[in-house]
Coordinates of C-alpha atoms in Angstrom, one line a residue:
X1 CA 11.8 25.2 -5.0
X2 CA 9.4 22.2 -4.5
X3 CA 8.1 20.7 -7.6
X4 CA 4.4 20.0 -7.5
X5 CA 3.8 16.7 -9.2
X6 CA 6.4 14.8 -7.3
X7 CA 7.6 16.7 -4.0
X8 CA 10.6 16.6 -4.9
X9 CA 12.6 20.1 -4.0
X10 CA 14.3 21.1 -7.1
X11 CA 17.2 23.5 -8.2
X12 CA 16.8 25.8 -11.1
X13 CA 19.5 25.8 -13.5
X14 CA 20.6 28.0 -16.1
X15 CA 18.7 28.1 -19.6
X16 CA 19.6 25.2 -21.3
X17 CA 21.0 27.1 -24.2
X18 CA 23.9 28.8 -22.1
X19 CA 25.1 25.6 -19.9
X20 CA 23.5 22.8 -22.2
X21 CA 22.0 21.4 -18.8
X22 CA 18.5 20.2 -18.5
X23 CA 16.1 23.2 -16.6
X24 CA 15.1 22.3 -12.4
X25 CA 17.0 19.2 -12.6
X26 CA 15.7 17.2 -9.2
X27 CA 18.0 16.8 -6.5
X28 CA 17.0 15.8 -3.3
X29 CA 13.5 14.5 -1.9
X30 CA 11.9 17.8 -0.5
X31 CA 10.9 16.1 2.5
X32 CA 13.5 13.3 3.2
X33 CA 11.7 11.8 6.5
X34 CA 8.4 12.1 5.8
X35 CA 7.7 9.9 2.3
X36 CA 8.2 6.5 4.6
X37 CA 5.7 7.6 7.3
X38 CA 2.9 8.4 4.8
X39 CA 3.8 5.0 3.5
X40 CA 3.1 3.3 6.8
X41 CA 0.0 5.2 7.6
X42 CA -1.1 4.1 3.9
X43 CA -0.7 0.6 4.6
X44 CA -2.3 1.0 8.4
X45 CA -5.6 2.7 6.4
X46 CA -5.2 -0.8 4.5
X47 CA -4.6 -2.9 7.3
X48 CA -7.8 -1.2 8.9
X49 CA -10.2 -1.2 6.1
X50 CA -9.4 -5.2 5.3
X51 CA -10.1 -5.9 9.1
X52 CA -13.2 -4.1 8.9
X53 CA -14.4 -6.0 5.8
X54 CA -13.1 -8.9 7.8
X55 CA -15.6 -8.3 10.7
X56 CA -18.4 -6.9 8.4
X57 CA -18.7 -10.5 6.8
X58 CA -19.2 -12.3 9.5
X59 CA -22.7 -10.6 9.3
X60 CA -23.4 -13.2 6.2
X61 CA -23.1 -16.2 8.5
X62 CA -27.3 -16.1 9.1
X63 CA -27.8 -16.0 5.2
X64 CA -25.0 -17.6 3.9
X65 CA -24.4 -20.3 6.1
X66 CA -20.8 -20.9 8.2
X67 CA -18.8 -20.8 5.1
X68 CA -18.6 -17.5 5.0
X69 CA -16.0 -17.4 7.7
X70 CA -13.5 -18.7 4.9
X71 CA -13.7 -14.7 3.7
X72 CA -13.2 -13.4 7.4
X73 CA -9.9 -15.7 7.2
X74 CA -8.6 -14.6 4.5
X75 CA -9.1 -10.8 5.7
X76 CA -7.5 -11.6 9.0
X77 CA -5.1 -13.3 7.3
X78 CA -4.4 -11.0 4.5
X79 CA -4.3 -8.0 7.1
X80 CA -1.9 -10.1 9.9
X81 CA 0.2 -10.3 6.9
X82 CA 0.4 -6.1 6.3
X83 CA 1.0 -5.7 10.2
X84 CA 4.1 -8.1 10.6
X85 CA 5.6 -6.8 7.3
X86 CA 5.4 -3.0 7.9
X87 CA 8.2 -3.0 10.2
X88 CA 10.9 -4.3 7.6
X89 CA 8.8 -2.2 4.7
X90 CA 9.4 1.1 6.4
X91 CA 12.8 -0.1 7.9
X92 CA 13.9 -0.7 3.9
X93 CA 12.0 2.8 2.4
X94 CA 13.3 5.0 5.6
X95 CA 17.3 3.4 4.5
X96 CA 16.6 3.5 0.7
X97 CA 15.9 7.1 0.5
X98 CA 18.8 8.2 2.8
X99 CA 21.1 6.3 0.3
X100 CA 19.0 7.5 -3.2
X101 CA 17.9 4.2 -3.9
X102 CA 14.4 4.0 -2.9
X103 CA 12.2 1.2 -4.6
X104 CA 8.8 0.5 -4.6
X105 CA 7.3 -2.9 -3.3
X106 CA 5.4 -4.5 -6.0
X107 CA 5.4 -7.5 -4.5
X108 CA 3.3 -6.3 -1.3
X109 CA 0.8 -4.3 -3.3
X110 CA 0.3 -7.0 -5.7
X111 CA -0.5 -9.8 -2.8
X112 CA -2.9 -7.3 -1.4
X113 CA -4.6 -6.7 -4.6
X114 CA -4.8 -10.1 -4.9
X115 CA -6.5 -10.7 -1.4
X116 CA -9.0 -8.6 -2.2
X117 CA -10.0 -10.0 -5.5
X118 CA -9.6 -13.8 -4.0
X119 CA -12.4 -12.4 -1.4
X120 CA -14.6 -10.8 -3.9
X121 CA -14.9 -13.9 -5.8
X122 CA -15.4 -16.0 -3.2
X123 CA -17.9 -13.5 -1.9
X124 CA -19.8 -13.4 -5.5
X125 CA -19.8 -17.2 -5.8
X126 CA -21.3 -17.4 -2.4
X127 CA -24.5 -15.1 -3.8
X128 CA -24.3 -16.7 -6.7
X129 CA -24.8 -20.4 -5.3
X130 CA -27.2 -19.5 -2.7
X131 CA -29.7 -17.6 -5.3
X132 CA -30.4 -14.6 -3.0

């Protein structure tokens, strides 16, 4: 049986009452393989969208002068940094869950995160000190 919320394929047990076990206790991820590859394609969707943002400023050079190339840096740079790391990422989830140990990557999101808001500031004090 699959349970909804989390995907995770679970085993129903008897009522707690007669065995004293918890009811569907999990056991295994219902689809062992598949939980790294929607974790790469995630971070490829990321990796695609910050490029694109990337490019899409560069439009800003004729009304915001050359500086705004600093914000197609850090997109290039921020989504270099998602391509050379997905390898080991997916490497680390695909080994993780075979052993039941699986752990998320805060560090990774949190840099990305932080990318983006470094770029929306900069982008907001670019409109703000050219008074368009």
């Amino acid at each position: 049986m699959l349970d909804p919320r989390d995907g995770l394929a679970v085993t129903p047990s008897p009522s707690p009452s007669s065995q004293g076990h918890l009811p569907d206790q999990l056991t295994e991820p219902a689809d062992p393989g598949l939980q790294p590859e929607r974790t790469v394609l995630a971070w490829g969707r990321t990796v695609l969208a910050v490029g694109v943002i990337g490019a899409s400023f560069l439009r800003w050079v004729p009304t915001f002068g050359p500086w705004v190339v600093i914000l197609s840096l850090v997109a290039a740079l921020t989504s270099t940094g998602i391509y050379l790391t997905q390898r080991r990422r997916y490497r680390r989830q695909s080994h993780g869950l075979r052993r039941g140990q699986l752990h998320a990557d805060p560090l990774a999101v949190g840099l990305a995160s932080l990318a983006v808001a470094v770029m929306s500031v900069i982008a907001v004090v670019f409109i703000l000190v050219s008074g368009r």
